[in-house]
Amino acid sequence: NAGVTQTPKFQVLKTGQSMTLQCAQDMNHEYMSWYRQDPGMGLRLIHYSVGAGITDQGEVPNGYNVSRSTTEDFPLRLLSAAPSQTSVYFCASSYRGDYTEAFFGQGTRLTVV
Amino acid sequence: GENVEQHPSTLSVQEGDSAVIKCTYSDSASNYFPWYKQELGKRPQLIIDIRSNVGEKKDQRIAVTLNKTAKHFSLHITETQPEDSAVYFCAAKDSNYQLIWGAGTKLIIKP
């Protein structure tokens, strides 16, 4: 049971490049989400999904796209990377319900130069 | 919508002493309050949680209390140890099943 798997672990991009952060979970969780965590700050929600085919914006969605074609996968796309997107990105998943634990991936440290 | 405030942002305690981190929430409909621990360079992981129909929950040296009337909940760590050094996040689950996070508390255990 791998849990939540994120790839890559580290990435350096040039301004204007695009890339996709991968997230996969093997727990059959309905709910998946992407957060960014900046130094000394908390977790800010970028996008989330309550099931395959359904996505919605979180607190800081600009510059990011998501899709959810399967229950297992929830990729995050950076359309045109900017230095302000330098951050650590976490994917999380959980069962949809009142008292369910969120499981996090190991994180992706992204630097945009 | 729900809003969660967490205090203090940094807490330094002597090894062996107790640590208390406090959170307040705004939405009285929230009914689930987890606490996550994030060690340096690692992912956040659940350490304890409490449901709205419970006032207190303990797990060894860790306890969480909830005051629904005042809309606040607290994390208590007794007999602190070096391995307790980390960032702690509180959260509240809102009526859309979303977790709303506090800003985090950096706990420093002094030897």
PDB file of C-alpha atoms in Angstrom:
ATOM      1  CA  ASN A   1       0.000   0.000   0.000  1.00  0.00           C
ATOM      2  CA  ALA A   2       1.905   3.065  -1.278  1.00  0.00           C
ATOM      3  CA  GLY A   3      -0.541   5.750  -0.016  1.00  0.00           C
ATOM      4  CA  VAL A   4      -0.134   9.068  -1.826  1.00  0.00           C
ATOM      5  CA  THR A   5       2.731   9.255  -4.306  1.00  0.00           C
ATOM      6  CA  GLN A   6       3.990  12.526  -5.720  1.00  0.00           C
ATOM      7  CA  THR A   7       6.531  13.012  -8.478  1.00  0.00           C
ATOM      8  CA  PRO A   8       8.966  14.595  -8.946  1.00  0.00           C
ATOM      9  CA  LYS A   9      10.444  15.335  -5.524  1.00  0.00           C
ATOM     10  CA  PHE A  10      12.492  18.282  -6.768  1.00  0.00           C
ATOM     11  CA  GLN A  11      12.169  20.413  -9.895  1.00  0.00           C
ATOM     12  CA  VAL A  12      13.804  23.543 -11.263  1.00  0.00           C
ATOM     13  CA  LEU A  13      11.988  25.423 -14.016  1.00  0.00           C
ATOM     14  CA  LYS A  14      12.769  28.482 -16.032  1.00  0.00           C
ATOM     15  CA  THR A  15      10.234  31.300 -16.095  1.00  0.00           C
ATOM     16  CA  GLY A  16       7.617  30.593 -18.734  1.00  0.00           C
ATOM     17  CA  GLN A  17       8.085  26.839 -18.833  1.00  0.00           C
ATOM     18  CA  SER A  18       5.198  24.511 -18.166  1.00  0.00           C
ATOM     19  CA  MET A  19       5.175  21.261 -16.272  1.00  0.00           C
ATOM     20  CA  THR A  20       2.916  18.744 -14.581  1.00  0.00           C
ATOM     21  CA  LEU A  21       3.224  17.566 -10.983  1.00  0.00           C
ATOM     22  CA  GLN A  22       1.934  14.054 -10.645  1.00  0.00           C
ATOM     23  CA  CYS A  23      -0.130  12.722  -7.750  1.00  0.00           C
ATOM     24  CA  ALA A  24      -1.509   9.212  -7.392  1.00  0.00           C
ATOM     25  CA  GLN A  25      -3.231   7.433  -4.510  1.00  0.00           C
ATOM     26  CA  ASP A  26      -4.114   3.771  -4.103  1.00  0.00           C
ATOM     27  CA  MET A  27      -6.628   4.072  -1.258  1.00  0.00           C
ATOM     28  CA  ASN A  28      -9.718   4.667  -3.425  1.00  0.00           C
ATOM     29  CA  HIS A  29     -10.177   8.095  -1.878  1.00  0.00           C
ATOM     30  CA  GLU A  30     -12.827  10.313  -3.429  1.00  0.00           C
ATOM     31  CA  TYR A  31     -11.336  13.607  -2.256  1.00  0.00           C
ATOM     32  CA  MET A  32      -7.991  14.867  -3.554  1.00  0.00           C
ATOM     33  CA  SER A  33      -6.401  18.274  -3.219  1.00  0.00           C
ATOM     34  CA  TRP A  34      -3.291  20.286  -3.992  1.00  0.00           C
ATOM     35  CA  TYR A  35      -1.668  22.702  -1.552  1.00  0.00           C
ATOM     36  CA  ARG A  36       1.291  24.991  -1.719  1.00  0.00           C
ATOM     37  CA  GLN A  37       3.411  25.752   1.327  1.00  0.00           C
ATOM     38  CA  ASP A  38       5.683  28.773   1.345  1.00  0.00           C
ATOM     39  CA  PRO A  39       8.454  29.249   3.932  1.00  0.00           C
ATOM     40  CA  GLY A  40       7.050  29.938   7.377  1.00  0.00           C
ATOM     41  CA  MET A  41       3.520  29.756   6.103  1.00  0.00           C
ATOM     42  CA  GLY A  42       0.699  27.313   6.291  1.00  0.00           C
ATOM     43  CA  LEU A  43      -1.021  25.225   3.673  1.00  0.00           C
ATOM     44  CA  ARG A  44      -2.898  27.105   0.973  1.00  0.00           C
ATOM     45  CA  LEU A  45      -5.409  25.180  -1.125  1.00  0.00           C
ATOM     46  CA  ILE A  46      -4.879  25.457  -4.891  1.00  0.00           C
ATOM     47  CA  HIS A  47      -7.459  23.068  -6.375  1.00  0.00           C
ATOM     48  CA  TYR A  48      -9.448  20.124  -5.155  1.00  0.00           C
ATOM     49  CA  SER A  49     -11.607  17.306  -6.470  1.00  0.00           C
ATOM     50  CA  VAL A  50     -14.459  15.397  -4.827  1.00  0.00           C
ATOM     51  CA  GLY A  51     -14.430  12.624  -7.417  1.00  0.00           C
ATOM     52  CA  ALA A  52     -13.486  11.652 -10.950  1.00  0.00           C
ATOM     53  CA  GLY A  53     -14.551  14.315 -13.423  1.00  0.00           C
ATOM     54  CA  ILE A  54     -15.156  16.953 -10.742  1.00  0.00           C
ATOM     55  CA  THR A  55     -12.682  19.690  -9.831  1.00  0.00           C
ATOM     56  CA  ASP A  56     -12.967  23.077  -8.168  1.00  0.00           C
ATOM     57  CA  GLN A  57     -10.790  26.026  -7.257  1.00  0.00           C
ATOM     58  CA  GLY A  58      -9.308  26.633  -3.870  1.00  0.00           C
ATOM     59  CA  GLU A  59      -7.798  29.740  -2.329  1.00  0.00           C
ATOM     60  CA  VAL A  60      -4.924  30.296  -4.803  1.00  0.00           C
ATOM     61  CA  PRO A  61      -5.849  28.732  -8.193  1.00  0.00           C
ATOM     62  CA  ASN A  62      -4.343  31.275 -10.590  1.00  0.00           C
ATOM     63  CA  GLY A  63      -1.606  29.858 -12.809  1.00  0.00           C
ATOM     64  CA  TYR A  64      -2.574  26.228 -12.150  1.00  0.00           C
ATOM     65  CA  ASN A  65      -4.844  23.714 -13.848  1.00  0.00           C
ATOM     66  CA  VAL A  66      -6.038  20.313 -12.692  1.00  0.00           C
ATOM     67  CA  SER A  67      -8.026  17.394 -14.058  1.00  0.00           C
ATOM     68  CA  ARG A  68      -9.379  14.205 -12.505  1.00  0.00           C
ATOM     69  CA  SER A  69      -9.981  11.574 -15.147  1.00  0.00           C
ATOM     70  CA  THR A  70      -9.605   8.660 -12.696  1.00  0.00           C
ATOM     71  CA  THR A  71     -10.123   8.184  -8.963  1.00  0.00           C
ATOM     72  CA  GLU A  72      -6.403   7.470  -8.514  1.00  0.00           C
ATOM     73  CA  ASP A  73      -4.727  10.393 -10.302  1.00  0.00           C
ATOM     74  CA  PHE A  74      -4.869  14.152  -9.792  1.00  0.00           C
ATOM     75  CA  PRO A  75      -2.152  15.985 -11.761  1.00  0.00           C
ATOM     76  CA  LEU A  76      -1.378  19.661 -11.250  1.00  0.00           C
ATOM     77  CA  ARG A  77      -0.282  21.654 -14.291  1.00  0.00           C
ATOM     78  CA  LEU A  78       1.697  24.858 -14.172  1.00  0.00           C
ATOM     79  CA  LEU A  79       0.826  26.672 -17.365  1.00  0.00           C
ATOM     80  CA  SER A  80       3.623  29.257 -17.528  1.00  0.00           C
ATOM     81  CA  ALA A  81       5.883  29.110 -14.495  1.00  0.00           C
ATOM     82  CA  ALA A  82       6.646  32.299 -12.596  1.00  0.00           C
ATOM     83  CA  PRO A  83       9.120  32.918  -9.723  1.00  0.00           C
ATOM     84  CA  SER A  84       6.113  33.495  -7.431  1.00  0.00           C
ATOM     85  CA  GLN A  85       5.268  29.811  -7.888  1.00  0.00           C
ATOM     86  CA  THR A  86       8.470  28.755  -6.166  1.00  0.00           C
ATOM     87  CA  SER A  87       7.130  26.688  -3.280  1.00  0.00           C
ATOM     88  CA  VAL A  88       6.670  23.219  -1.848  1.00  0.00           C
ATOM     89  CA  TYR A  89       3.611  21.500  -3.267  1.00  0.00           C
ATOM     90  CA  PHE A  90       1.675  18.810  -1.424  1.00  0.00           C
ATOM     91  CA  CYS A  91      -1.001  16.546  -2.762  1.00  0.00           C
ATOM     92  CA  ALA A  92      -3.458  15.072  -0.255  1.00  0.00           C
ATOM     93  CA  SER A  93      -6.302  12.584  -0.386  1.00  0.00           C
ATOM     94  CA  SER A  94      -9.061  11.378   1.904  1.00  0.00           C
ATOM     95  CA  TYR A  95     -12.407   9.668   1.949  1.00  0.00           C
ATOM     96  CA  ARG A  96     -15.188  12.157   1.557  1.00  0.00           C
ATOM     97  CA  GLY A  97     -16.945  12.409   4.891  1.00  0.00           C
ATOM     98  CA  ASP A  98     -17.062  14.124   8.228  1.00  0.00           C
ATOM     99  CA  TYR A  99     -14.290  12.401  10.168  1.00  0.00           C
ATOM    100  CA  THR A 100     -11.768  11.338   7.592  1.00  0.00           C
ATOM    101  CA  GLU A 101      -7.997  11.655   7.792  1.00  0.00           C
ATOM    102  CA  ALA A 102      -6.128  13.468   5.023  1.00  0.00           C
ATOM    103  CA  PHE A 103      -3.045  11.641   3.761  1.00  0.00           C
ATOM    104  CA  PHE A 104      -0.279  13.703   2.204  1.00  0.00           C
ATOM    105  CA  GLY A 105       2.258  12.925  -0.465  1.00  0.00           C
ATOM    106  CA  GLN A 106       5.943  13.529   0.253  1.00  0.00           C
ATOM    107  CA  GLY A 107       5.890  16.926  -1.449  1.00  0.00           C
ATOM    108  CA  THR A 108       7.502  18.511  -4.511  1.00  0.00           C
ATOM    109  CA  ARG A 109      10.003  21.300  -4.007  1.00  0.00           C
ATOM    110  CA  LEU A 110       9.684  23.557  -7.047  1.00  0.00           C
ATOM    111  CA  THR A 111      12.062  26.391  -7.871  1.00  0.00           C
ATOM    112  CA  VAL A 112      11.314  28.791 -10.725  1.00  0.00           C
ATOM    113  CA  VAL A 113      14.283  30.837 -11.887  1.00  0.00           C
TER     114      VAL A 113
ATOM    115  CA  GLY B   1     -16.968  30.430   5.229  1.00  0.00           C
ATOM    116  CA  GLU B   2     -14.881  28.789   7.891  1.00  0.00           C
ATOM    117  CA  ASN B   3     -11.822  30.573   9.243  1.00  0.00           C
ATOM    118  CA  VAL B   4      -9.255  29.044  11.594  1.00  0.00           C
ATOM    119  CA  GLU B   5      -6.798  31.064  13.652  1.00  0.00           C
ATOM    120  CA  GLN B   6      -3.871  29.437  15.415  1.00  0.00           C
ATOM    121  CA  HIS B   7      -1.645  30.767  18.221  1.00  0.00           C
ATOM    122  CA  PRO B   8       1.163  31.135  18.947  1.00  0.00           C
ATOM    123  CA  SER B   9       3.127  31.097  15.708  1.00  0.00           C
ATOM    124  CA  THR B  10       6.252  30.011  17.583  1.00  0.00           C
ATOM    125  CA  LEU B  11       6.469  28.266  20.950  1.00  0.00           C
ATOM    126  CA  SER B  12       9.689  27.498  22.764  1.00  0.00           C
ATOM    127  CA  VAL B  13       9.558  25.232  25.831  1.00  0.00           C
ATOM    128  CA  GLN B  14      12.089  23.483  28.014  1.00  0.00           C
ATOM    129  CA  GLU B  15      12.392  19.751  27.499  1.00  0.00           C
ATOM    130  CA  GLY B  16      10.102  18.005  29.947  1.00  0.00           C
ATOM    131  CA  ASP B  17       7.685  20.920  30.206  1.00  0.00           C
ATOM    132  CA  SER B  18       4.216  21.065  28.665  1.00  0.00           C
ATOM    133  CA  ALA B  19       3.222  22.847  25.455  1.00  0.00           C
ATOM    134  CA  VAL B  20      -0.208  24.185  24.541  1.00  0.00           C
ATOM    135  CA  ILE B  21      -1.284  25.370  21.091  1.00  0.00           C
ATOM    136  CA  LYS B  22      -4.658  27.019  20.613  1.00  0.00           C
ATOM    137  CA  CYS B  23      -6.995  27.372  17.648  1.00  0.00           C
ATOM    138  CA  THR B  24     -10.283  29.139  17.147  1.00  0.00           C
ATOM    139  CA  TYR B  25     -12.796  28.556  14.375  1.00  0.00           C
ATOM    140  CA  SER B  26     -15.709  30.582  13.079  1.00  0.00           C
ATOM    141  CA  ASP B  27     -18.260  28.120  11.643  1.00  0.00           C
ATOM    142  CA  SER B  28     -20.386  26.478  14.313  1.00  0.00           C
ATOM    143  CA  ALA B  29     -21.314  23.746  11.779  1.00  0.00           C
ATOM    144  CA  SER B  30     -17.733  22.422  11.717  1.00  0.00           C
ATOM    145  CA  ASN B  31     -17.633  19.040  13.404  1.00  0.00           C
ATOM    146  CA  TYR B  32     -14.145  17.575  12.995  1.00  0.00           C
ATOM    147  CA  PHE B  33     -10.867  19.034  14.248  1.00  0.00           C
ATOM    148  CA  PRO B  34      -7.597  17.273  13.427  1.00  0.00           C
ATOM    149  CA  TRP B  35      -4.049  18.173  14.392  1.00  0.00           C
ATOM    150  CA  TYR B  36      -1.122  17.489  12.084  1.00  0.00           C
ATOM    151  CA  LYS B  37       2.585  17.438  12.798  1.00  0.00           C
ATOM    152  CA  GLN B  38       5.113  18.372  10.143  1.00  0.00           C
ATOM    153  CA  GLU B  39       8.750  17.631  10.808  1.00  0.00           C
ATOM    154  CA  LEU B  40      11.369  19.574   8.891  1.00  0.00           C
ATOM    155  CA  GLY B  41      11.353  18.585   5.226  1.00  0.00           C
ATOM    156  CA  LYS B  42       8.581  16.035   5.711  1.00  0.00           C
ATOM    157  CA  ARG B  43       4.888  15.793   4.930  1.00  0.00           C
ATOM    158  CA  PRO B  44       2.180  16.727   7.469  1.00  0.00           C
ATOM    159  CA  GLN B  45       0.861  13.698   9.365  1.00  0.00           C
ATOM    160  CA  LEU B  46      -2.169  13.326  11.584  1.00  0.00           C
ATOM    161  CA  ILE B  47      -1.334  12.998  15.280  1.00  0.00           C
ATOM    162  CA  ILE B  48      -4.730  13.343  16.928  1.00  0.00           C
ATOM    163  CA  ASP B  49      -8.242  14.464  16.092  1.00  0.00           C
ATOM    164  CA  ILE B  50     -11.497  15.204  17.875  1.00  0.00           C
ATOM    165  CA  ARG B  51     -15.130  15.160  16.845  1.00  0.00           C
ATOM    166  CA  SER B  52     -17.581  17.837  17.839  1.00  0.00           C
ATOM    167  CA  ASN B  53     -19.512  15.539  20.177  1.00  0.00           C
ATOM    168  CA  VAL B  54     -16.416  14.943  22.334  1.00  0.00           C
ATOM    169  CA  GLY B  55     -14.836  17.391  24.773  1.00  0.00           C
ATOM    170  CA  GLU B  56     -11.420  15.816  25.194  1.00  0.00           C
ATOM    171  CA  LYS B  57      -9.304  13.060  23.720  1.00  0.00           C
ATOM    172  CA  LYS B  58      -5.955  11.719  24.880  1.00  0.00           C
ATOM    173  CA  ASP B  59      -3.264   9.605  23.289  1.00  0.00           C
ATOM    174  CA  GLN B  60      -0.289   9.055  25.595  1.00  0.00           C
ATOM    175  CA  ARG B  61       1.443  12.461  25.971  1.00  0.00           C
ATOM    176  CA  ILE B  62      -0.881  14.245  23.543  1.00  0.00           C
ATOM    177  CA  ALA B  63      -4.381  15.521  24.255  1.00  0.00           C
ATOM    178  CA  VAL B  64      -6.873  17.712  22.449  1.00  0.00           C
ATOM    179  CA  THR B  65      -9.696  19.657  24.057  1.00  0.00           C
ATOM    180  CA  LEU B  66     -12.690  21.209  22.345  1.00  0.00           C
ATOM    181  CA  ASN B  67     -14.977  23.968  23.588  1.00  0.00           C
ATOM    182  CA  LYS B  68     -17.864  24.150  21.104  1.00  0.00           C
ATOM    183  CA  THR B  69     -19.525  27.077  22.830  1.00  0.00           C
ATOM    184  CA  ALA B  70     -16.428  29.229  22.584  1.00  0.00           C
ATOM    185  CA  LYS B  71     -15.428  27.670  19.244  1.00  0.00           C
ATOM    186  CA  HIS B  72     -11.895  26.870  20.219  1.00  0.00           C
ATOM    187  CA  PHE B  73      -9.773  23.759  20.512  1.00  0.00           C
ATOM    188  CA  SER B  74      -6.304  23.156  21.877  1.00  0.00           C
ATOM    189  CA  LEU B  75      -3.434  20.705  21.586  1.00  0.00           C
ATOM    190  CA  HIS B  76      -1.639  19.761  24.788  1.00  0.00           C
ATOM    191  CA  ILE B  77       1.712  17.985  24.790  1.00  0.00           C
ATOM    192  CA  THR B  78       3.064  16.896  28.165  1.00  0.00           C
ATOM    193  CA  GLU B  79       6.630  15.898  29.097  1.00  0.00           C
ATOM    194  CA  THR B  80       7.971  17.322  25.850  1.00  0.00           C
ATOM    195  CA  GLN B  81      10.872  15.572  24.166  1.00  0.00           C
ATOM    196  CA  PRO B  82      13.308  16.679  21.436  1.00  0.00           C
ATOM    197  CA  GLU B  83      11.382  14.663  18.845  1.00  0.00           C
ATOM    198  CA  ASP B  84       8.337  16.866  19.503  1.00  0.00           C
ATOM    199  CA  SER B  85      10.118  19.734  17.710  1.00  0.00           C
ATOM    200  CA  ALA B  86       8.099  20.370  14.549  1.00  0.00           C
ATOM    201  CA  VAL B  87       5.424  22.579  13.036  1.00  0.00           C
ATOM    202  CA  TYR B  88       1.917  21.765  14.229  1.00  0.00           C
ATOM    203  CA  PHE B  89      -1.200  22.589  12.227  1.00  0.00           C
ATOM    204  CA  CYS B  90      -4.772  22.614  13.428  1.00  0.00           C
ATOM    205  CA  ALA B  91      -7.694  22.319  11.031  1.00  0.00           C
ATOM    206  CA  ALA B  92     -11.465  22.341  10.987  1.00  0.00           C
ATOM    207  CA  LYS B  93     -13.619  20.460   8.510  1.00  0.00           C
ATOM    208  CA  ASP B  94     -16.376  22.641   7.125  1.00  0.00           C
ATOM    209  CA  SER B  95     -19.831  21.712   5.828  1.00  0.00           C
ATOM    210  CA  ASN B  96     -18.355  21.022   2.347  1.00  0.00           C
ATOM    211  CA  TYR B  97     -15.970  18.425   3.844  1.00  0.00           C
ATOM    212  CA  GLN B  98     -13.028  20.731   3.218  1.00  0.00           C
ATOM    213  CA  LEU B  99     -10.256  21.084   5.767  1.00  0.00           C
ATOM    214  CA  ILE B 100      -9.597  24.720   6.686  1.00  0.00           C
ATOM    215  CA  TRP B 101      -6.111  25.057   8.113  1.00  0.00           C
ATOM    216  CA  GLY B 102      -4.534  27.192  10.773  1.00  0.00           C
ATOM    217  CA  ALA B 103      -1.270  28.946   9.927  1.00  0.00           C
ATOM    218  CA  GLY B 104       0.866  26.595  11.994  1.00  0.00           C
ATOM    219  CA  THR B 105       2.913  26.715  15.197  1.00  0.00           C
ATOM    220  CA  LYS B 106       6.634  26.052  15.236  1.00  0.00           C
ATOM    221  CA  LEU B 107       7.373  24.171  18.456  1.00  0.00           C
ATOM    222  CA  ILE B 108      10.964  24.341  19.678  1.00  0.00           C
ATOM    223  CA  ILE B 109      12.072  22.040  22.492  1.00  0.00           C
ATOM    224  CA  LYS B 110      15.075  23.440  24.340  1.00  0.00           C
ATOM    225  CA  PRO B 111      17.462  20.894  25.878  1.00  0.00           C
TER     226      PRO B 111
END
